[in-house]
XYZ file of N, CA and C in Angstrom:
582
model
N 91.278 138.628 84.004
C 92.048 138.644 85.244
C 92.448 137.219 85.635
N 91.496 136.278 85.537
C 91.805 134.889 85.902
C 92.911 134.333 85.013
N 92.864 134.669 83.721
C 93.886 134.196 82.795
C 95.257 134.744 83.189
N 95.303 136.024 83.556
C 96.569 136.645 83.959
C 97.114 135.983 85.222
N 96.230 135.734 86.202
C 96.663 135.032 87.417
C 97.194 133.641 87.079
N 96.520 132.959 86.165
C 96.962 131.625 85.757
C 98.358 131.653 85.153
N 98.604 132.624 84.285
C 99.927 132.766 83.663
C 100.981 133.073 84.719
N 100.702 134.037 85.584
C 101.672 134.439 86.611
C 101.989 133.279 87.549
N 100.957 132.643 88.094
C 101.189 131.546 89.033
C 101.817 130.337 88.349
N 101.462 130.112 87.085
C 102.081 129.027 86.331
C 103.574 129.251 86.154
N 103.957 130.467 85.766
C 105.378 130.785 85.588
C 106.143 130.692 86.901
N 105.532 131.212 87.965
C 106.173 131.130 89.284
C 106.336 129.674 89.702
N 105.281 128.882 89.530
C 105.330 127.472 89.906
C 106.377 126.700 89.125
N 106.389 126.880 87.806
C 107.383 126.197 86.989
C 108.796 126.666 87.338
N 108.930 127.957 87.627
C 110.241 128.480 88.031
C 110.715 127.860 89.330
N 109.833 127.749 90.306
C 110.196 127.127 91.582
C 110.601 125.669 91.401
N 109.860 124.961 90.579
C 110.197 123.553 90.350
C 111.534 123.440 89.606
N 111.716 124.263 88.584
C 112.941 124.172 87.782
C 114.187 124.532 88.600
N 114.108 125.665 89.305
C 115.290 126.125 90.047
C 115.402 125.486 91.431
N 114.293 124.996 91.960
C 114.324 124.450 93.321
C 114.480 122.951 93.391
N 114.288 122.255 92.267
C 114.414 120.794 92.320
C 115.378 120.340 91.223
N 114.852 119.748 90.175
C 115.709 119.244 89.097
C 114.902 119.147 87.804
N 115.593 118.804 86.746
C 114.976 118.778 85.423
C 113.916 117.683 85.301
N 114.087 116.572 86.024
C 113.097 115.487 85.955
C 111.755 115.943 86.532
N 111.807 116.598 87.682
C 110.570 117.105 88.302
C 109.935 118.165 87.407
N 110.775 119.010 86.806
C 110.266 120.047 85.910
C 109.532 119.433 84.711
N 110.136 118.420 84.076
C 109.495 117.809 82.910
C 108.243 117.023 83.296
N 108.215 116.449 84.483
C 106.987 115.784 84.960
C 105.876 116.816 85.116
N 106.218 117.976 85.684
C 105.230 119.046 85.853
C 104.772 119.575 84.496
N 105.704 119.760 83.586
C 105.374 120.249 82.248
C 104.479 119.247 81.513
N 104.761 117.963 81.658
C 103.931 116.925 81.040
C 102.506 116.974 81.591
N 102.383 117.073 82.917
C 101.058 117.176 83.534
C 100.308 118.406 83.047
N 101.010 119.518 82.935
C 100.415 120.767 82.458
C 99.913 120.616 81.019
N 100.753 120.076 80.159
C 100.373 119.906 78.749
C 99.177 118.972 78.631
N 99.222 117.851 79.339
C 98.106 116.904 79.277
C 96.818 117.545 79.770
N 96.903 118.339 80.858
C 95.678 118.911 81.423
C 95.167 120.096 80.604
N 96.019 121.079 80.403
C 95.568 122.328 79.786
C 95.219 122.151 78.311
N 96.029 121.417 77.587
C 95.803 121.316 76.147
C 94.995 120.067 75.769
N 95.445 118.903 76.186
C 94.796 117.670 75.737
C 93.472 117.408 76.453
N 93.481 117.453 77.781
C 92.262 117.154 78.540
C 91.192 118.226 78.337
N 91.571 119.487 78.458
C 90.592 120.576 78.328
C 89.897 120.548 76.977
N 90.655 120.285 75.916
C 90.062 120.222 74.579
C 89.179 118.982 74.427
N 89.689 117.828 74.879
C 88.984 116.573 74.628
C 87.746 116.390 75.496
N 87.658 117.110 76.609
C 86.550 116.901 77.553
C 85.176 117.078 76.913
N 85.041 118.011 76.012
C 83.739 118.238 75.382
C 83.583 117.479 74.061
N 84.600 116.689 73.700
C 84.557 115.996 72.421
C 84.496 114.474 72.520
N 85.028 113.918 73.608
C 85.080 112.459 73.699
C 85.037 111.983 75.147
N 84.444 110.829 75.338
C 84.413 110.245 76.687
C 85.791 109.718 77.075
N 86.696 109.619 76.137
C 88.058 109.165 76.424
C 88.883 110.214 77.155
N 88.347 111.421 77.286
C 89.072 112.495 77.979
C 89.430 112.116 79.409
N 88.627 111.257 80.026
C 88.899 110.854 81.408
C 90.251 110.148 81.513
N 90.640 109.424 80.479
C 91.937 108.746 80.479
C 93.077 109.762 80.398
N 92.897 110.773 79.566
C 93.896 111.832 79.432
C 94.023 112.597 80.748
N 92.884 112.918 81.351
C 92.895 113.642 82.615
C 93.549 112.855 83.735
N 93.390 111.537 83.704
C 93.990 110.731 84.774
C 95.513 110.728 84.671
N 96.032 110.852 83.479
C 97.488 110.930 83.321
C 98.007 112.230 83.922
N 97.340 113.343 83.613
C 97.799 114.621 84.171
C 97.678 114.627 85.690
N 96.625 114.027 86.214
C 96.457 113.984 87.667
C 97.513 113.160 88.360
N 97.989 112.126 87.687
C 98.985 111.247 88.301
C 100.405 111.790 88.215
N 100.637 112.810 87.401
C 101.993 113.352 87.307
C 102.446 113.990 88.619
N 101.519 114.311 89.485
C 101.915 114.917 90.772
C 102.805 113.989 91.581
N 102.559 112.674 91.530
C 103.425 111.759 92.278
C 104.816 111.705 91.660
N 104.895 111.857 90.339
C 106.207 111.895 89.690
C 106.967 113.153 90.074
N 106.262 114.276 90.112
C 106.910 115.541 90.487
C 107.502 115.423 91.885
N 106.696 114.930 92.839
C 107.178 114.788 94.211
C 108.334 113.819 94.327
N 108.234 112.701 93.634
C 109.298 111.697 93.686
C 110.588 112.247 93.081
N 110.481 112.799 91.874
C 111.682 113.299 91.202
C 112.314 114.484 91.932
N 111.530 115.234 92.666
C 112.090 116.356 93.425
C 113.111 115.863 94.452
N 112.930 114.654 94.949
C 113.830 114.112 95.966
C 114.756 113.028 95.421
N 114.396 112.415 94.304
C 115.181 111.318 93.761
C 115.088 111.367 92.239
N 116.001 112.063 91.588
C 115.893 112.268 90.138
C 116.326 111.064 89.302
N 115.774 109.898 89.618
C 116.081 108.712 88.817
C 114.825 107.855 88.702
N 114.738 107.123 87.610
C 113.597 106.232 87.394
C 113.810 104.943 88.171
N 112.726 104.429 88.733
C 112.758 103.143 89.418
C 111.397 102.486 89.208
N 111.376 101.183 89.186
C 110.134 100.455 88.930
C 109.014 100.826 89.909
N 109.283 100.946 91.211
C 108.171 101.291 92.126
C 107.481 102.612 91.802
N 108.215 103.644 91.392
C 107.551 104.923 91.105
C 106.761 104.825 89.808
N 107.247 104.043 88.869
C 106.485 103.844 87.634
C 105.181 103.110 87.942
N 105.277 102.067 88.776
C 104.066 101.348 89.194
C 103.118 102.269 89.944
N 103.664 103.102 90.850
C 102.784 103.987 91.623
C 102.138 105.040 90.733
N 102.853 105.508 89.722
C 102.258 106.422 88.751
C 101.039 105.765 88.091
N 101.195 104.518 87.636
C 100.072 103.827 86.998
C 98.960 103.490 87.987
N 99.313 103.251 89.245
C 98.286 103.072 90.281
C 97.430 104.324 90.373
N 98.086 105.482 90.366
C 97.344 106.750 90.459
C 96.524 107.012 89.194
N 97.051 106.662 88.039
C 96.287 106.810 86.791
C 95.028 105.961 86.862
N 95.194 104.685 87.199
C 94.066 103.748 87.196
C 93.075 104.067 88.311
N 93.546 104.510 89.486
C 92.629 104.844 90.587
C 91.616 105.904 90.156
N 92.055 106.857 89.353
C 91.175 107.956 88.960
C 90.023 107.510 88.060
N 90.179 106.380 87.403
C 89.162 105.957 86.437
C 87.859 105.502 87.100
N 87.857 104.512 88.009
C 86.573 104.167 88.633
C 86.009 105.330 89.450
N 86.904 106.119 90.025
C 86.508 107.319 90.765
C 85.725 108.265 89.843
N 86.287 108.518 88.656
C 85.643 109.429 87.702
C 84.406 108.814 87.058
N 84.466 107.527 86.734
C 83.303 106.870 86.135
C 82.100 106.926 87.080
N 82.364 106.758 88.378
C 81.276 106.838 89.362
C 80.677 108.244 89.387
N 81.525 109.261 89.308
C 81.035 110.644 89.249
C 80.162 110.832 88.006
N 80.594 110.277 86.888
C 79.819 110.387 85.644
C 78.418 109.805 85.813
N 78.315 108.730 86.578
C 77.012 108.087 86.759
C 76.100 108.927 87.648
N 76.589 109.349 88.825
C 75.663 110.051 89.718
C 75.490 111.526 89.376
N 76.292 112.037 88.443
C 76.090 113.405 87.951
C 75.745 113.406 86.461
N 75.115 112.339 86.004
C 74.839 112.171 84.571
C 74.061 113.341 83.976
N 73.078 113.858 84.708
C 72.272 114.967 84.179
C 73.118 116.219 83.985
N 73.999 116.491 84.941
C 74.861 117.669 84.827
C 75.791 117.559 83.620
N 76.374 116.384 83.437
C 77.253 116.186 82.280
C 76.476 116.319 80.975
N 75.272 115.759 80.935
C 74.436 115.857 79.726
C 74.074 117.312 79.440
N 73.680 118.050 80.469
C 73.324 119.463 80.298
C 74.512 120.291 79.809
N 75.706 119.920 80.240
C 76.903 120.654 79.838
C 77.446 120.174 78.491
N 76.867 119.100 77.956
C 77.329 118.582 76.688
C 78.662 117.844 76.779
N 78.949 117.291 77.957
C 80.204 116.571 78.157
C 79.930 115.073 78.029
N 80.525 114.425 77.036
C 80.290 112.986 76.863
C 81.025 112.168 77.928
N 80.379 111.110 78.410
C 80.977 110.206 79.392
C 80.754 108.775 78.931
N 81.457 107.840 79.548
C 81.228 106.446 79.171
C 79.814 106.024 79.535
N 79.249 106.640 80.573
C 77.877 106.320 80.977
C 76.890 106.829 79.929
N 77.077 108.070 79.474
C 76.140 108.626 78.490
C 76.282 107.946 77.123
N 77.468 107.462 76.810
C 77.675 106.845 75.499
C 77.399 105.347 75.489
N 77.646 104.670 76.624
C 77.513 103.221 76.618
C 76.484 102.653 77.573
N 75.931 103.494 78.441
C 74.939 103.020 79.395
C 75.558 102.454 80.663
N 74.701 102.048 81.581
C 75.148 101.607 82.897
C 75.958 100.320 82.829
N 75.577 99.382 81.975
C 76.331 98.125 81.902
C 77.763 98.360 81.430
N 77.926 99.227 80.447
C 79.255 99.561 79.948
C 80.066 100.282 81.023
N 79.438 101.213 81.722
C 80.112 101.948 82.790
C 80.529 100.997 83.913
N 79.622 100.107 84.297
C 79.942 99.139 85.353
C 81.100 98.227 84.929
N 81.099 97.790 83.689
C 82.182 96.932 83.200
C 83.518 97.660 83.265
N 83.520 98.941 82.914
C 84.746 99.738 82.980
C 85.207 99.935 84.415
N 84.263 100.151 85.324
C 84.621 100.294 86.731
C 85.234 98.996 87.249
N 84.611 97.880 86.930
C 85.132 96.590 87.391
C 86.531 96.328 86.836
N 86.724 96.540 85.541
C 88.039 96.300 84.932
C 89.119 97.170 85.569
N 88.783 98.418 85.842
C 89.805 99.303 86.401
C 90.077 98.989 87.874
N 89.085 98.556 88.623
C 89.349 98.146 90.010
C 90.231 96.896 90.014
N 89.967 95.961 89.112
C 90.801 94.750 89.035
C 92.238 95.093 88.625
N 92.397 95.987 87.657
C 93.742 96.417 87.256
C 94.433 97.160 88.394
N 93.692 97.982 89.096
C 94.209 98.698 90.264
C 94.712 97.699 91.311
N 93.951 96.639 91.527
C 94.341 95.597 92.482
C 95.657 94.951 92.062
N 95.754 94.567 90.796
C 96.972 93.944 90.288
C 98.180 94.862 90.442
N 98.030 96.130 90.090
C 99.143 97.081 90.206
C 99.576 97.256 91.653
N 98.615 97.267 92.575
C 98.963 97.401 93.988
C 99.690 96.170 94.511
N 99.297 94.997 94.050
C 100.007 93.775 94.452
C 101.449 93.826 93.941
N 101.619 94.202 92.682
C 102.968 94.324 92.122
C 103.796 95.355 92.890
N 103.180 96.480 93.220
C 103.888 97.523 93.964
C 104.317 97.004 95.334
N 103.413 96.329 96.029
C 103.744 95.781 97.342
C 104.860 94.768 97.275
N 104.852 93.938 96.226
C 105.904 92.919 96.053
C 107.238 93.582 95.723
N 107.248 94.521 94.769
C 108.510 95.146 94.353
C 109.110 96.057 95.413
N 108.287 96.576 96.305
C 108.833 97.406 97.386
C 109.089 96.582 98.643
N 108.743 95.310 98.589
C 108.901 94.398 99.737
C 108.184 94.916 100.978
N 107.057 95.562 100.754
C 106.282 96.102 101.875
C 105.068 95.217 102.142
N 105.195 94.382 103.158
C 104.088 93.500 103.537
C 102.898 94.335 104.003
N 103.174 95.389 104.764
C 102.092 96.238 105.268
C 101.300 96.851 104.117
N 101.989 97.436 103.150
C 101.307 98.030 101.998
C 100.524 96.966 101.235
N 101.140 95.819 101.032
C 100.503 94.734 100.297
C 99.203 94.300 100.967
N 99.244 94.083 102.272
C 98.055 93.639 103.009
C 96.972 94.715 102.986
N 97.352 95.966 103.258
C 96.374 97.061 103.270
C 95.732 97.226 101.899
N 96.548 97.207 100.845
C 95.994 97.419 99.504
C 95.080 96.267 99.089
N 95.454 95.049 99.422
C 94.591 93.908 99.071
C 93.260 93.992 99.820
N 93.301 94.321 101.098
C 92.055 94.445 101.871
C 91.166 95.559 101.316
N 91.769 96.671 100.964
C 90.997 97.780 100.387
C 90.367 97.377 99.053
N 91.121 96.694 98.228
C 90.604 96.286 96.914
C 89.486 95.261 97.058
N 89.614 94.350 98.023
C 88.534 93.386 98.266
C 87.272 94.124 98.706
N 87.429 95.085 99.592
C 86.271 95.871 100.058
C 85.655 96.654 98.905
N 86.503 97.213 98.036
C 86.007 97.981 96.884
C 85.235 97.065 95.939
N 85.763 95.871 95.722
C 85.050 94.897 94.878
C 83.734 94.453 95.531
N 83.741 94.306 96.844
C 82.503 93.966 97.553
C 81.448 95.041 97.296
N 81.850 96.312 97.411
C 80.912 97.406 97.122
C 80.444 97.367 95.675
N 81.355 97.023 94.779
C 80.991 96.953 93.369
C 79.859 95.947 93.152
N 79.967 94.777 93.778
C 78.981 93.714 93.563
C 77.759 93.825 94.473
N 77.792 94.756 95.415
C 76.664 94.950 96.322
C 75.467 95.489 95.532
N 74.326 94.888 95.747
C 73.109 95.306 95.045
C 72.500 96.529 95.730
N 72.187 97.519 94.931
C 71.515 98.732 95.400
C 70.314 98.991 94.503
N 69.283 99.527 95.090
C 68.087 99.858 94.290
C 68.372 101.004 93.330
N 69.191 101.924 93.765
C 69.471 103.106 92.962
C 70.886 103.038 92.393
N 71.014 103.241 91.096
C 72.322 103.279 90.452
C 73.132 104.465 90.990
N 72.454 105.584 91.231
C 73.155 106.753 91.756
C 73.725 106.486 93.144
N 72.961 105.800 93.982
C 73.453 105.469 95.327
C 74.662 104.543 95.233
N 74.582 103.553 94.359
C 75.696 102.626 94.148
C 76.939 103.387 93.681
N 76.768 104.277 92.720
C 77.894 105.047 92.184
C 78.509 105.942 93.259
N 77.684 106.540 94.101
C 78.215 107.372 95.186
C 79.024 106.539 96.171
N 78.606 105.321 96.436
C 79.371 104.447 97.335
C 80.735 104.105 96.724
N 80.737 103.807 95.427
C 81.999 103.529 94.729
C 82.906 104.755 94.800
N 82.342 105.919 94.550
C 83.098 107.173 94.575
C 83.673 107.455 95.967
N 82.828 107.436 96.990
C 83.305 107.765 98.338
C 84.323 106.749 98.834
N 84.141 105.485 98.479
C 85.128 104.500 98.905
C 86.452 104.711 98.170
N 86.408 105.208 96.939
C 87.656 105.483 96.220
C 88.485 106.527 96.961
N 87.829 107.461 97.622
C 88.542 108.471 98.401
C 89.196 107.825 99.628
N 88.475 106.922 100.274
C 89.054 106.189 101.404
C 90.260 105.377 100.939
N 90.130 104.752 99.783
C 91.228 103.948 99.228
C 92.476 104.793 99.042
N 92.349 105.938 98.385
C 93.543 106.717 98.062
C 94.158 107.355 99.303
N 93.333 107.768 100.249
C 93.886 108.330 101.491
C 94.626 107.253 102.269
N 94.024 106.084 102.398
C 94.646 104.994 103.142
C 95.945 104.537 102.477
N 95.930 104.416 101.159
C 97.150 103.997 100.471
C 98.224 105.065 100.542
N 97.843 106.315 100.576
C 98.828 107.393 100.730
C 99.513 107.306 102.089
N 98.760 106.981 103.103
C 99.350 106.792 104.436
C 100.225 105.534 104.432
N 99.724 104.461 103.819
C 100.488 103.202 103.788
C 101.799 103.359 103.046
N 101.806 104.131 101.972
C 103.050 104.290 101.205
C 104.083 105.091 102.003
N 103.619 105.908 102.920
C 104.566 106.689 103.735
C 105.350 105.796 104.691
N 104.911 104.553 104.883
C 105.643 103.639 105.768
C 106.742 102.890 105.048
N 106.833 103.046 103.731
C 107.838 102.309 102.954
C 109.177 103.017 103.026
């Protein structure tokens, strides 16, 4: 029954996007679907790299929304797509750390289970730094001082949390995770002012 509902709602959704918007939004949705259903679902139980594939499918939603109203490529939307891809990585890596037992029990490999806490922390730091750089570029290319200031302050706070010492790795990871939600909500509001 769930499979049938998935097929029906998928066809209806793709039909609405195709007939209600344009071909660019449709192909963005189709790309997200292919990445999630085929590539991410298969790779999740086989490699810790699946998180990268999943982040691409998750970020296609901003492309769908953008193309629905503006069916042309522009540097800011490409940058924002990559901002959304990169944001999902420290968010997901933190989940992998504080839910490590659940992932291990399910047989799902993560960067934490394969490389340990130091490797996971290094990946979180690299992705927060890349996220910061992409947000600075986005703020500059959109000429939005407000977005630029908000994103820089959020990234500094996120880095502060990263370097904050905690007795428990799980507590530290939960702080990184919960702050990532604050980051994306705040940046979503900030982008609406552009």
